[in-house]
Tab-separated table of C-alpha atoms in Angstrom:
chain	number	residue	atom	x	y	z
S	1	MET	CA	108.403	104.033	161.146
S	2	GLY	CA	109.660	100.461	161.108
S	3	ILE	CA	107.583	97.532	162.350
S	4	GLY	CA	107.140	97.226	166.095
S	5	ARG	CA	104.415	96.768	168.627
S	6	ALA	CA	101.229	97.946	166.985
S	7	PHE	CA	98.790	100.507	168.344
S	8	ASP	CA	95.420	98.890	169.043
S	9	GLU	CA	92.514	101.122	168.040
S	10	ILE	CA	90.316	100.008	170.922
S	11	LEU	CA	92.865	99.009	173.580
S	12	GLY	CA	95.486	101.665	172.831
S	13	GLN	CA	99.206	101.027	173.195
S	14	GLY	CA	99.517	100.320	176.897
S	15	ASP	CA	98.745	97.055	178.637
S	16	ARG	CA	96.160	96.115	175.979
S	17	THR	CA	93.687	95.128	178.676
S	18	THR	CA	92.021	98.502	179.258
S	19	PRO	CA	90.070	100.176	176.428
S	20	ARG	CA	90.770	103.765	175.434
S	21	ALA	CA	88.674	105.993	177.690
S	22	GLU	CA	86.324	107.115	174.911
S	23	LEU	CA	85.649	103.488	173.962
S	24	ALA	CA	85.057	102.051	177.421
S	25	ALA	CA	81.472	101.104	176.515
S	26	LEU	CA	82.702	99.165	173.478
S	27	GLY	CA	85.298	97.427	175.642
S	28	ALA	CA	82.579	96.473	178.101
S	29	TRP	CA	80.464	95.086	175.239
S	30	LEU	CA	83.348	92.914	174.086
S	31	GLU	CA	83.967	91.750	177.657
S	32	GLU	CA	80.324	90.949	178.356
S	33	THR	CA	79.352	89.340	175.052
S	34	PRO	CA	80.414	85.671	174.944
S	35	ASP	CA	82.574	84.559	172.024
S	36	THR	CA	79.889	82.065	171.083
S	37	GLU	CA	77.354	84.868	170.682
S	38	LEU	CA	79.769	87.020	168.675
S	39	ARG	CA	80.485	84.034	166.456
S	40	ARG	CA	76.763	83.321	165.986
S	41	ARG	CA	76.115	86.891	164.878
S	42	GLN	CA	79.120	86.890	162.566
S	43	GLN	CA	77.998	83.660	160.919
S	44	ALA	CA	74.488	85.100	160.511
S	45	ALA	CA	75.926	88.087	158.671
S	46	GLU	CA	78.032	85.920	156.369
S	47	THR	CA	75.027	83.698	155.632
S	48	THR	CA	73.067	86.779	154.599
S	49	PHE	CA	75.926	87.998	152.395
S	50	ARG	CA	76.064	84.621	150.677
S	51	GLN	CA	72.293	84.617	150.098
S	52	LEU	CA	72.451	88.131	148.647
S	53	GLY	CA	75.276	87.133	146.323
S	54	ILE	CA	77.821	89.532	147.808
S	55	THR	CA	80.778	87.687	146.333
S	56	PHE	CA	84.013	88.226	144.465
S	57	ALA	CA	86.194	86.025	142.278
S	58	VAL	CA	89.964	85.625	142.386
S	59	TYR	CA	91.274	85.694	138.844
S	60	GLY	CA	93.805	83.098	137.756
S	61	GLU	CA	92.891	80.456	140.333
S	62	SER	CA	91.859	77.011	139.155
S	63	ASP	CA	89.181	76.939	141.838
S	64	ALA	CA	88.071	80.524	141.220
S	65	ALA	CA	84.597	79.915	142.579
S	66	GLU	CA	82.959	83.074	143.801
S	67	ARG	CA	83.294	83.622	147.522
S	68	ILE	CA	82.249	86.148	150.127
S	69	ILE	CA	84.777	88.417	151.755
S	70	PRO	CA	84.929	87.310	155.409
S	71	PHE	CA	83.173	89.721	157.757
S	72	ASP	CA	84.260	90.466	161.325
S	73	ILE	CA	81.696	91.451	163.925
S	74	VAL	CA	83.915	93.834	165.951
S	75	PRO	CA	83.719	97.362	164.474
S	76	ARG	CA	86.616	99.718	163.931
S	77	VAL	CA	85.886	103.116	165.530
S	78	PHE	CA	86.936	106.683	164.710
S	79	LEU	CA	86.396	109.441	167.255
S	80	ALA	CA	84.795	112.663	166.019
S	81	ASP	CA	88.011	114.707	166.333
S	82	GLU	CA	90.011	112.033	164.517
S	83	TRP	CA	87.511	112.007	161.703
S	84	ALA	CA	87.419	115.800	161.408
S	85	ARG	CA	91.179	115.817	160.781
S	86	LEU	CA	90.954	112.956	158.296
S	87	ALA	CA	88.091	114.589	156.382
S	88	GLN	CA	90.062	117.828	155.974
S	89	GLY	CA	93.100	115.944	154.728
S	90	LEU	CA	91.043	113.832	152.334
S	91	GLU	CA	89.389	116.899	150.820
S	92	GLN	CA	92.764	118.576	150.309
S	93	ARG	CA	94.223	115.453	148.675
S	94	VAL	CA	91.295	114.796	146.337
S	95	LEU	CA	91.186	118.432	145.206
S	96	ALA	CA	94.914	118.178	144.451
S	97	ILE	CA	94.389	114.955	142.477
S	98	ASN	CA	91.726	116.679	140.379
S	99	ALA	CA	93.955	119.696	139.787
S	100	PHE	CA	96.887	117.439	138.872
S	101	LEU	CA	94.858	115.490	136.289
S	102	ASP	CA	93.428	118.676	134.806
S	103	ASP	CA	96.944	120.115	134.551
S	104	ILE	CA	98.837	117.176	133.035
S	105	TYR	CA	96.207	116.743	130.327
S	106	GLY	CA	96.206	120.514	129.739
S	107	GLU	CA	98.892	123.132	130.350
S	108	ALA	CA	101.247	120.788	132.276
S	109	ARG	CA	102.422	123.594	134.573
S	110	ILE	CA	103.706	121.111	137.148
S	111	LEU	CA	106.111	119.704	134.545
S	112	LYS	CA	107.159	123.078	133.174
S	113	GLU	CA	108.057	124.206	136.684
S	114	GLY	CA	110.109	121.086	137.304
S	115	VAL	CA	108.111	119.703	140.230
S	116	LEU	CA	107.792	116.316	138.506
S	117	PRO	CA	110.099	114.804	135.877
S	118	ALA	CA	108.331	114.814	132.509
S	119	ASP	CA	109.264	111.203	131.717
S	120	LEU	CA	107.360	110.070	134.800
S	121	ILE	CA	104.201	111.308	133.074
S	122	TYR	CA	104.785	110.874	129.373
S	123	GLY	CA	106.563	107.544	129.751
S	124	ASN	CA	103.827	106.175	131.999
S	125	PRO	CA	101.484	103.613	130.382
S	126	GLN	CA	98.621	105.043	132.451
S	127	PHE	CA	98.993	108.453	130.819
S	128	ARG	CA	96.530	108.567	127.917
S	129	PRO	CA	97.757	110.917	125.181
S	130	GLU	CA	94.552	110.106	123.291
S	131	ILE	CA	92.606	112.363	125.656
S	132	ALA	CA	95.160	115.160	126.083
S	133	GLY	CA	93.403	118.467	125.520
S	134	MET	CA	89.979	117.073	126.373
S	135	ARG	CA	88.269	118.387	129.473
S	136	PRO	CA	85.439	116.658	131.354
S	137	PRO	CA	82.214	118.544	132.084
S	138	HIS	CA	82.727	121.029	134.932
S	139	GLY	CA	86.464	120.268	134.923
S	140	ILE	CA	86.157	117.386	137.397
S	141	TRP	CA	88.231	114.260	136.713
S	142	ALA	CA	88.162	112.154	139.876
S	143	HIS	CA	84.536	112.066	140.961
S	144	ILE	CA	84.886	108.980	143.177
S	145	CYS	CA	88.121	108.368	145.070
S	146	GLY	CA	89.085	105.674	147.541
S	147	ILE	CA	92.125	106.836	149.516
S	148	ASP	CA	93.761	103.939	151.384
S	149	LEU	CA	94.967	104.949	154.862
S	150	VAL	CA	97.002	103.220	157.546
S	151	ARG	CA	97.460	104.142	161.174
S	152	THR	CA	100.549	103.587	163.306
S	153	GLY	CA	99.707	105.511	166.479
S	154	PRO	CA	97.040	107.591	168.233
S	155	ASP	CA	97.531	110.576	165.893
S	156	ASP	CA	99.580	109.008	163.120
S	157	PHE	CA	97.646	108.427	159.902
S	158	PHE	CA	99.361	107.951	156.535
S	159	VAL	CA	98.095	107.587	152.973
S	160	LEU	CA	99.146	104.208	151.615
S	161	GLU	CA	97.840	104.702	148.080
S	162	ASP	CA	95.317	106.626	145.994
S	163	ASN	CA	92.534	104.959	144.012
S	164	ALA	CA	91.099	107.279	141.375
S	165	ARG	CA	90.177	104.886	138.566
S	166	THR	CA	87.318	102.641	139.636
S	167	PRO	CA	87.679	102.229	143.425
S	168	SER	CA	85.610	99.341	144.740
S	169	GLY	CA	84.355	98.259	148.148
S	170	VAL	CA	81.575	100.721	148.877
S	171	SER	CA	78.921	97.980	148.689
S	172	TYR	CA	80.701	96.161	151.511
S	173	MET	CA	80.709	99.372	153.540
S	174	LEU	CA	76.933	99.618	153.138
S	175	GLU	CA	76.150	95.925	153.657
S	176	ASN	CA	78.455	95.703	156.684
S	177	ARG	CA	76.555	98.567	158.304
S	178	GLU	CA	73.226	96.942	157.491
S	179	ALA	CA	74.418	93.737	159.145
S	180	MET	CA	75.660	95.552	162.251
S	181	LEU	CA	72.385	97.440	162.664
S	182	ARG	CA	70.486	94.175	162.500
S	183	LEU	CA	72.803	92.023	164.618
S	184	CYS	CA	74.288	94.485	167.144
S	185	PRO	CA	71.592	97.129	167.726
S	186	GLU	CA	72.811	97.671	171.283
S	187	LEU	CA	75.954	99.371	169.966
S	188	PHE	CA	73.875	101.943	168.107
S	189	ALA	CA	71.813	102.487	171.259
S	190	GLN	CA	75.036	103.313	173.130
S	191	PHE	CA	76.923	105.347	170.516
S	192	ARG	CA	75.938	108.055	168.052
S	193	VAL	CA	77.312	106.585	164.859
S	194	ALA	CA	77.229	108.700	161.696
S	195	ALA	CA	75.116	107.174	158.942
S	196	VAL	CA	76.465	105.870	155.654
S	197	ASP	CA	73.196	104.782	154.066
S	198	SER	CA	72.786	108.020	152.100
S	199	TYR	CA	75.792	107.173	149.916
S	200	PRO	CA	73.783	105.994	146.858
S	201	ASP	CA	71.687	109.170	146.937
S	202	ARG	CA	74.794	111.330	147.261
S	203	LEU	CA	76.511	109.419	144.458
S	204	LEU	CA	73.527	110.014	142.191
S	205	GLU	CA	73.523	113.718	143.125
S	206	THR	CA	77.214	113.873	142.244
S	207	MET	CA	76.596	112.166	138.901
S	208	LYS	CA	73.788	114.532	138.007
S	209	SER	CA	75.852	117.544	139.086
S	210	VAL	CA	78.525	116.828	136.445
S	211	ALA	CA	76.151	116.231	133.539
S	212	PRO	CA	76.966	118.183	130.361
S	213	HIS	CA	75.976	121.837	130.527
S	214	GLY	CA	72.390	122.551	129.596
S	215	VAL	CA	70.994	119.114	130.554
S	216	ALA	CA	68.090	119.716	132.919
S	217	ALA	CA	67.179	116.118	133.811
S	218	PRO	CA	70.250	113.965	133.142
S	219	ILE	CA	69.927	110.254	132.457
S	220	CYS	CA	72.605	108.332	134.375
S	221	VAL	CA	73.719	104.708	133.991
S	222	VAL	CA	76.290	102.316	135.462
S	223	LEU	CA	78.432	100.636	132.797
S	224	THR	CA	79.655	97.162	133.817
S	225	PRO	CA	81.869	94.691	131.966
S	226	GLY	CA	79.364	91.998	132.928
S	227	HIS	CA	78.584	89.361	135.504
S	228	TYR	CA	81.966	87.654	135.187
S	229	ASN	CA	83.681	90.683	136.707
S	230	SER	CA	84.830	90.211	140.307
S	231	ALA	CA	82.975	93.361	141.459
S	232	TYR	CA	79.754	92.718	139.521
S	233	TYR	CA	77.704	92.539	142.703
S	234	GLU	CA	78.765	96.075	143.546
S	235	HIS	CA	77.882	97.332	140.065
S	236	SER	CA	74.367	95.917	140.259
S	237	PHE	CA	73.953	96.931	143.906
S	238	LEU	CA	74.785	100.579	143.219
S	239	ALA	CA	72.649	100.808	140.088
S	240	ASP	CA	69.704	99.307	141.976
S	241	SER	CA	70.265	101.549	145.016
S	242	MET	CA	70.359	104.667	142.827
S	243	GLY	CA	67.370	103.566	140.742
S	244	ILE	CA	69.267	103.804	137.452
S	245	GLU	CA	70.036	101.315	134.700
S	246	LEU	CA	72.914	98.847	134.827
S	247	VAL	CA	74.152	98.508	131.260
S	248	GLU	CA	76.773	96.636	129.272
S	249	ALA	CA	78.419	97.772	126.066
S	250	VAL	CA	75.779	96.079	123.899
S	251	ASP	CA	73.118	98.252	125.533
S	252	LEU	CA	74.750	101.481	124.341
S	253	VAL	CA	75.312	102.939	120.891
S	254	VAL	CA	76.940	106.202	119.797
S	255	ASP	CA	75.292	108.087	116.964
S	256	ASP	CA	76.569	111.471	115.786
S	257	ASP	CA	78.656	111.832	118.991
S	258	VAL	CA	75.664	111.212	121.240
S	259	VAL	CA	75.359	108.152	123.506
S	260	TRP	CA	72.065	106.300	123.367
S	261	MET	CA	70.723	103.439	125.482
S	262	ARG	CA	68.699	100.750	123.772
S	263	THR	CA	65.443	99.994	125.594
S	264	ILE	CA	62.285	98.101	124.699
S	265	ALA	CA	60.576	101.474	124.322
S	266	GLY	CA	63.236	102.817	121.943
S	267	ARG	CA	66.491	104.702	122.305
S	268	VAL	CA	67.102	106.973	125.318
S	269	LYS	CA	69.864	109.608	125.399
S	270	VAL	CA	72.478	108.988	128.113
S	271	ASP	CA	74.147	111.965	129.800
S	272	VAL	CA	76.307	110.475	132.585
S	273	ILE	CA	78.076	107.110	132.668
S	274	TYR	CA	79.565	105.672	135.853
S	275	ARG	CA	81.980	103.296	134.196
S	276	ARG	CA	83.396	100.269	135.990
S	277	ILE	CA	85.618	99.411	133.011
S	278	ASP	CA	89.301	100.311	132.753
S	279	ASP	CA	90.472	102.754	130.078
S	280	ASP	CA	92.008	100.011	127.939
S	281	PHE	CA	88.594	98.490	127.272
S	282	LEU	CA	86.429	101.620	127.253
S	283	ASP	CA	86.333	102.385	123.519
S	284	PRO	CA	87.827	100.033	120.902
S	285	LEU	CA	88.132	102.911	118.430
S	286	VAL	CA	90.580	104.729	120.721
S	287	PHE	CA	92.165	102.215	123.083
S	288	ARG	CA	92.343	98.433	122.657
S	289	PRO	CA	90.732	97.549	119.312
S	290	ASP	CA	89.997	93.990	120.471
S	291	SER	CA	87.857	95.104	123.400
S	292	ALA	CA	84.355	93.670	123.402
S	293	LEU	CA	83.547	95.413	126.703
S	294	GLY	CA	83.630	99.008	125.468
S	295	VAL	CA	81.417	101.279	123.423
S	296	PRO	CA	82.706	102.325	119.961
S	297	GLY	CA	82.633	106.112	119.658
S	298	LEU	CA	82.299	106.770	123.396
S	299	ILE	CA	85.437	108.915	123.585
S	300	ALA	CA	84.297	110.970	120.595
S	301	ALA	CA	81.022	111.692	122.417
S	302	TYR	CA	83.013	112.571	125.529
S	303	ALA	CA	85.331	114.881	123.564
S	304	ALA	CA	82.307	116.613	122.067
S	305	GLY	CA	81.018	117.360	125.565
S	306	ASN	CA	77.875	115.286	125.117
S	307	VAL	CA	78.455	112.805	127.939
S	308	ALA	CA	80.190	112.783	131.314
S	309	ILE	CA	82.225	109.725	132.258
S	310	ILE	CA	82.796	108.962	135.929
S	311	ASN	CA	85.685	108.648	136.643
S	312	ALA	CA	87.115	110.508	133.659
S	313	PRO	CA	89.330	108.596	131.196
S	314	GLY	CA	93.023	108.965	131.961
S	315	ASN	CA	92.650	108.885	135.745
S	316	GLY	CA	94.783	105.767	136.064
S	317	ILE	CA	97.949	107.813	136.292
S	318	ALA	CA	96.788	109.184	139.656
S	319	ASP	CA	96.785	105.571	140.925
S	320	ASP	CA	100.382	104.990	139.905
S	321	LYS	CA	102.611	104.367	142.913
S	322	ALA	CA	105.522	106.336	141.440
S	323	ILE	CA	103.180	109.330	141.130
S	324	TYR	CA	102.024	108.621	144.693
S	325	SER	CA	105.577	109.158	145.893
S	326	TYR	CA	105.338	112.765	144.649
S	327	MET	CA	101.924	113.474	146.190
S	328	PRO	CA	103.272	115.725	148.977
S	329	GLU	CA	104.824	117.944	146.269
S	330	ILE	CA	101.673	117.692	144.146
S	331	VAL	CA	99.442	118.704	147.065
S	332	LYS	CA	101.696	121.646	147.908
S	333	PHE	CA	101.897	122.776	144.265
S	334	TYR	CA	98.120	122.971	143.820
S	335	SER	CA	96.935	123.836	147.342
S	336	GLY	CA	99.765	126.093	148.447
S	337	GLY	CA	100.070	124.250	151.765
S	338	GLU	CA	101.659	121.153	153.230
S	339	ALA	CA	99.782	117.884	152.898
S	340	ARG	CA	97.571	117.324	155.926
S	341	LEU	CA	97.708	113.583	155.322
S	342	PRO	CA	101.336	112.537	154.834
S	343	ASN	CA	102.558	109.708	152.636
S	344	VAL	CA	104.298	106.636	153.914
S	345	GLU	CA	108.047	107.106	153.399
S	346	THR	CA	108.762	105.849	149.880
S	347	TRP	CA	111.904	104.971	147.941
S	348	ARG	CA	111.626	105.394	144.177
S	349	CYS	CA	113.684	102.518	142.786
S	350	ARG	CA	114.147	104.418	139.512
S	351	GLU	CA	116.604	106.608	141.463
S	352	PRO	CA	120.064	104.971	141.872
S	353	GLN	CA	120.556	105.840	145.546
S	354	ALA	CA	117.077	104.630	146.459
S	355	LEU	CA	117.600	101.413	144.519
S	356	LYS	CA	120.902	100.808	146.307
S	357	TYR	CA	119.233	101.225	149.709
S	358	VAL	CA	116.330	98.932	148.820
S	359	LEU	CA	118.579	96.182	147.478
S	360	GLU	CA	120.553	96.305	150.725
S	361	HIS	CA	117.390	96.117	152.884
S	362	LEU	CA	115.073	93.785	150.954
S	363	ASP	CA	114.400	91.715	154.068
S	364	GLU	CA	113.124	94.825	155.886
S	365	VAL	CA	110.979	96.697	153.340
S	366	VAL	CA	107.800	96.274	151.308
S	367	VAL	CA	108.377	96.416	147.541
S	368	LYS	CA	105.486	97.177	145.167
S	369	LEU	CA	104.925	97.388	141.441
S	370	VAL	CA	104.051	100.979	140.562
S	371	ASP	CA	100.982	99.785	138.660
S	372	GLY	CA	100.150	96.817	140.894
S	373	SER	CA	96.965	96.308	142.905
S	374	GLY	CA	95.120	93.737	144.970
S	375	GLY	CA	98.205	92.697	146.918
S	376	TYR	CA	99.825	91.188	143.825
S	377	GLY	CA	103.329	92.016	142.606
S	378	MET	CA	104.377	92.843	146.165
S	379	LEU	CA	107.171	91.661	148.473
S	380	VAL	CA	106.781	91.915	152.261
S	381	GLY	CA	110.436	91.534	153.205
S	382	PRO	CA	110.185	90.449	156.875
S	383	THR	CA	107.835	87.554	156.021
S	384	ALA	CA	109.250	86.612	152.600
S	385	SER	CA	111.315	83.515	151.893
S	386	ARG	CA	114.910	83.774	150.727
S	387	ALA	CA	113.830	82.606	147.254
S	388	GLU	CA	111.131	85.315	147.054
S	389	ILE	CA	113.626	87.986	148.083
S	390	GLU	CA	116.113	86.880	145.442
S	391	THR	CA	113.388	86.827	142.769
S	392	PHE	CA	112.522	90.426	143.607
S	393	ARG	CA	116.185	91.392	143.698
S	394	ALA	CA	116.562	90.215	140.093
S	395	ALA	CA	113.383	92.034	139.032
S	396	LEU	CA	114.516	95.275	140.680
S	397	ILE	CA	117.908	95.168	139.001
S	398	ALA	CA	116.314	94.444	135.611
S	399	GLU	CA	113.519	97.058	135.744
S	400	PRO	CA	113.972	99.391	138.723
S	401	HIS	CA	111.575	102.005	137.304
S	402	ARG	CA	108.682	99.577	137.807
S	403	TYR	CA	109.014	99.494	141.601
S	404	ILE	CA	108.795	101.546	144.757
S	405	ALA	CA	109.625	100.422	148.283
S	406	GLN	CA	108.338	101.422	151.707
S	407	PRO	CA	109.213	100.578	155.313
S	408	THR	CA	107.323	97.729	156.927
S	409	LEU	CA	104.925	99.611	159.164
S	410	ALA	CA	103.427	98.479	162.437
S	411	LEU	CA	99.848	98.844	161.150
S	412	SER	CA	97.291	99.415	163.873
S	413	THR	CA	95.227	96.495	165.077
S	414	VAL	CA	91.609	95.993	166.064
S	415	PRO	CA	90.286	93.069	168.132
S	416	THR	CA	89.046	90.439	165.683
S	417	LEU	CA	87.206	87.149	166.186
S	418	ALA	CA	89.826	84.471	165.499
S	419	GLU	CA	89.547	80.716	165.984
S	420	SER	CA	90.864	81.026	169.515
S	421	GLY	CA	88.683	84.030	170.370
S	422	LEU	CA	89.283	87.768	170.181
S	423	ALA	CA	92.799	88.631	169.022
S	424	PRO	CA	94.501	91.710	167.489
S	425	ARG	CA	94.659	91.779	163.693
S	426	HIS	CA	96.164	94.469	161.461
S	427	VAL	CA	93.837	96.777	159.510
S	428	ASP	CA	93.866	99.456	156.863
S	429	PHE	CA	91.057	101.776	155.786
S	430	ARG	CA	89.527	103.007	152.543
S	431	PRO	CA	87.293	106.084	152.926
S	432	PHE	CA	85.301	107.199	149.883
S	433	VAL	CA	85.246	110.792	148.644
S	434	LEU	CA	82.739	112.197	146.118
S	435	THR	CA	83.532	115.294	144.067
S	436	GLY	CA	81.008	117.036	141.848
S	437	SER	CA	80.002	120.533	140.913
S	438	ASN	CA	78.093	120.385	144.226
S	439	GLY	CA	81.358	120.172	146.211
S	440	VAL	CA	83.468	117.550	147.956
S	441	GLN	CA	81.774	115.055	150.248
S	442	VAL	CA	83.501	112.503	152.465
S	443	VAL	CA	81.556	109.425	153.534
S	444	PRO	CA	81.595	109.309	157.379
S	445	GLY	CA	82.758	105.698	157.348
S	446	GLY	CA	84.425	103.489	154.808
S	447	LEU	CA	85.848	100.057	154.192
S	448	THR	CA	88.048	98.672	156.939
S	449	ARG	CA	90.033	95.712	155.645
S	450	VAL	CA	91.535	93.295	158.139
S	451	ALA	CA	94.339	90.754	157.783
S	452	LEU	CA	92.774	87.632	159.281
S	453	LYS	CA	96.024	85.679	159.546
S	454	GLU	CA	97.987	86.270	162.731
S	455	GLY	CA	100.849	88.670	162.110
S	456	SER	CA	99.921	89.260	158.469
S	457	LEU	CA	100.061	92.789	157.076
S	458	VAL	CA	98.260	91.909	153.808
S	459	VAL	CA	94.604	92.910	154.078
S	460	ASN	CA	93.451	92.436	150.473
S	461	SER	CA	90.450	90.147	150.007
S	462	SER	CA	92.242	88.302	147.215
S	463	GLN	CA	95.004	87.510	149.725
S	464	GLY	CA	92.768	86.205	152.504
S	465	GLY	CA	91.703	89.458	154.162
S	466	GLY	CA	88.293	90.344	155.545
S	467	THR	CA	86.259	93.458	156.348
S	468	LYS	CA	84.794	95.277	159.348
S	469	ASP	CA	82.211	97.998	159.764
S	470	SER	CA	83.758	101.421	160.368
S	471	PHE	CA	82.043	103.574	162.995
S	472	VAL	CA	82.532	107.338	162.874
S	473	LEU	CA	81.352	108.717	166.191
S	474	MET	CA	79.540	112.028	166.224
S	475	ARG	CA	80.045	114.800	168.759
S	476	ASP	CA	78.888	113.706	172.235
S	477	ALA	CA	79.050	110.198	170.825
S	478	LEU	CA	78.084	108.270	173.947
S	479	ILE	CA	74.336	108.334	174.452
S	480	GLN	CA	73.456	108.818	178.103
S	481	GLN	CA	70.880	106.243	179.046
S	482	GLN	CA	68.813	108.719	181.015
S	483	GLY	CA	68.791	111.004	177.983
S	484	GLY	CA	67.176	108.580	175.639
S	485	GLY	CA	68.516	106.069	173.181
S	486	GLY	CA	67.618	105.070	169.702
S	487	GLN	CA	69.682	104.052	166.720
S	488	SER	CA	71.574	107.110	165.622
S	489	GLN	CA	72.309	105.452	162.259
S	490	THR	CA	69.360	107.495	161.009
S	491	MET	CA	71.051	110.720	162.105
S	492	GLY	CA	73.453	112.444	159.784
S	493	GLY	CA	74.615	111.549	156.334
S	494	MET	CA	77.684	112.547	154.393
S	495	THR	CA	80.437	114.772	155.725
S	496	GLN	CA	80.577	117.903	153.597
S	497	THR	CA	84.046	119.126	154.333
S	498	GLN	CA	83.364	122.731	153.382
S	499	GLY	CA	80.923	123.031	156.261
S	500	GLY	CA	82.798	121.067	158.907
S	501	ILE	CA	81.758	117.757	160.396
S	502	ALA	CA	78.504	116.857	162.066
């Protein structure tokens, strides 16, 4: 699984001049559309994003002006059979994550049976003893998951990490599709592409489905830390798309363990909160007392069963990369079967033999903080300087339990519009999975992130990455011209994994 010549998702792994048979029409489109026209369309999309305010900020930079995430006009494509396998694996993994969270905050069977070491849970800063014994409405903890995937070959998909706290990026998925429909309608006339535009409606259905028992017409809100947050656009976009209120802490008050929203017409009872605030800041009476972003008494209302919080407090431990390394065992423990989506090989540096191997191969591996995100706190050995490697060596020796390491994978590539024209660039993928009392639903698309620098494996927007639209082709994906055309974006919706794929 070491780095080598990457599989190209459109051109395959052969001579890289002939598209994969199923994507011949896309290859022809790339061949026939001049670079100048592709560039014009791409610039038009980015101009629209800037006008709409689809921006993010990079914390800690002196010039932290808000910026757009660069958009690439060439889509990443999943065939129907590929997607069917992914959707099944994603459902299995998300159900296991929910069962794991319910267990560790309850009976802790997985610890009693020795599958996981207890100190990995109870010594983890993301484990919240304050909520142990509490149970969210309907027993669902991870309502919205973003599972980051990488691909290394035609049939080789691996989970890179799990995002079960407040996964972001879905607004880019939706806006990228909107841009592609407007700027490249000919692609949707040639291919049957599953729609993603029903996501806000499905998210609202999921929210309503997990409202406290006995609530007939639940009031739902999105709780944001405010407009200074790097993902504020997404918060406001989703609230607006769902037709619900976007609120900050000052808009909410807890009275007698009930959450109320202040409005000009008086107080309104709130039943479901989609929070985009980390646990630490959620309730100053329970977590950080200096938090001005949270709602005093919110956890008491949650414990009383009077409000649902999406995602549930305490989910951060499912994001931890040390926990990730045990996910194959976790999936097997709760599902009874092997994980359909395997992990990337991972060395837990807390284990002496693993640490020894990593220290001897620092110039070959990727080292990550177990609680890191956004591409920070990470060493990519093959591209790191000697000084960077030695800095990480010292950190590993001092605090090995804070790190994991993985091989440097040959991530798949997709043709991308570079300065010199179309060129392969490495990608990863974040599909979004909704879980409510109405079942598990996998969005037939997701956020493809692309490393825009030649040879780079770091796709994070904060590290210079961009995004692409992600096409999921339906059965009989190529539309025969004599059989009629039309933009199949309007066909389909979410993939409900219990019933198969459209």
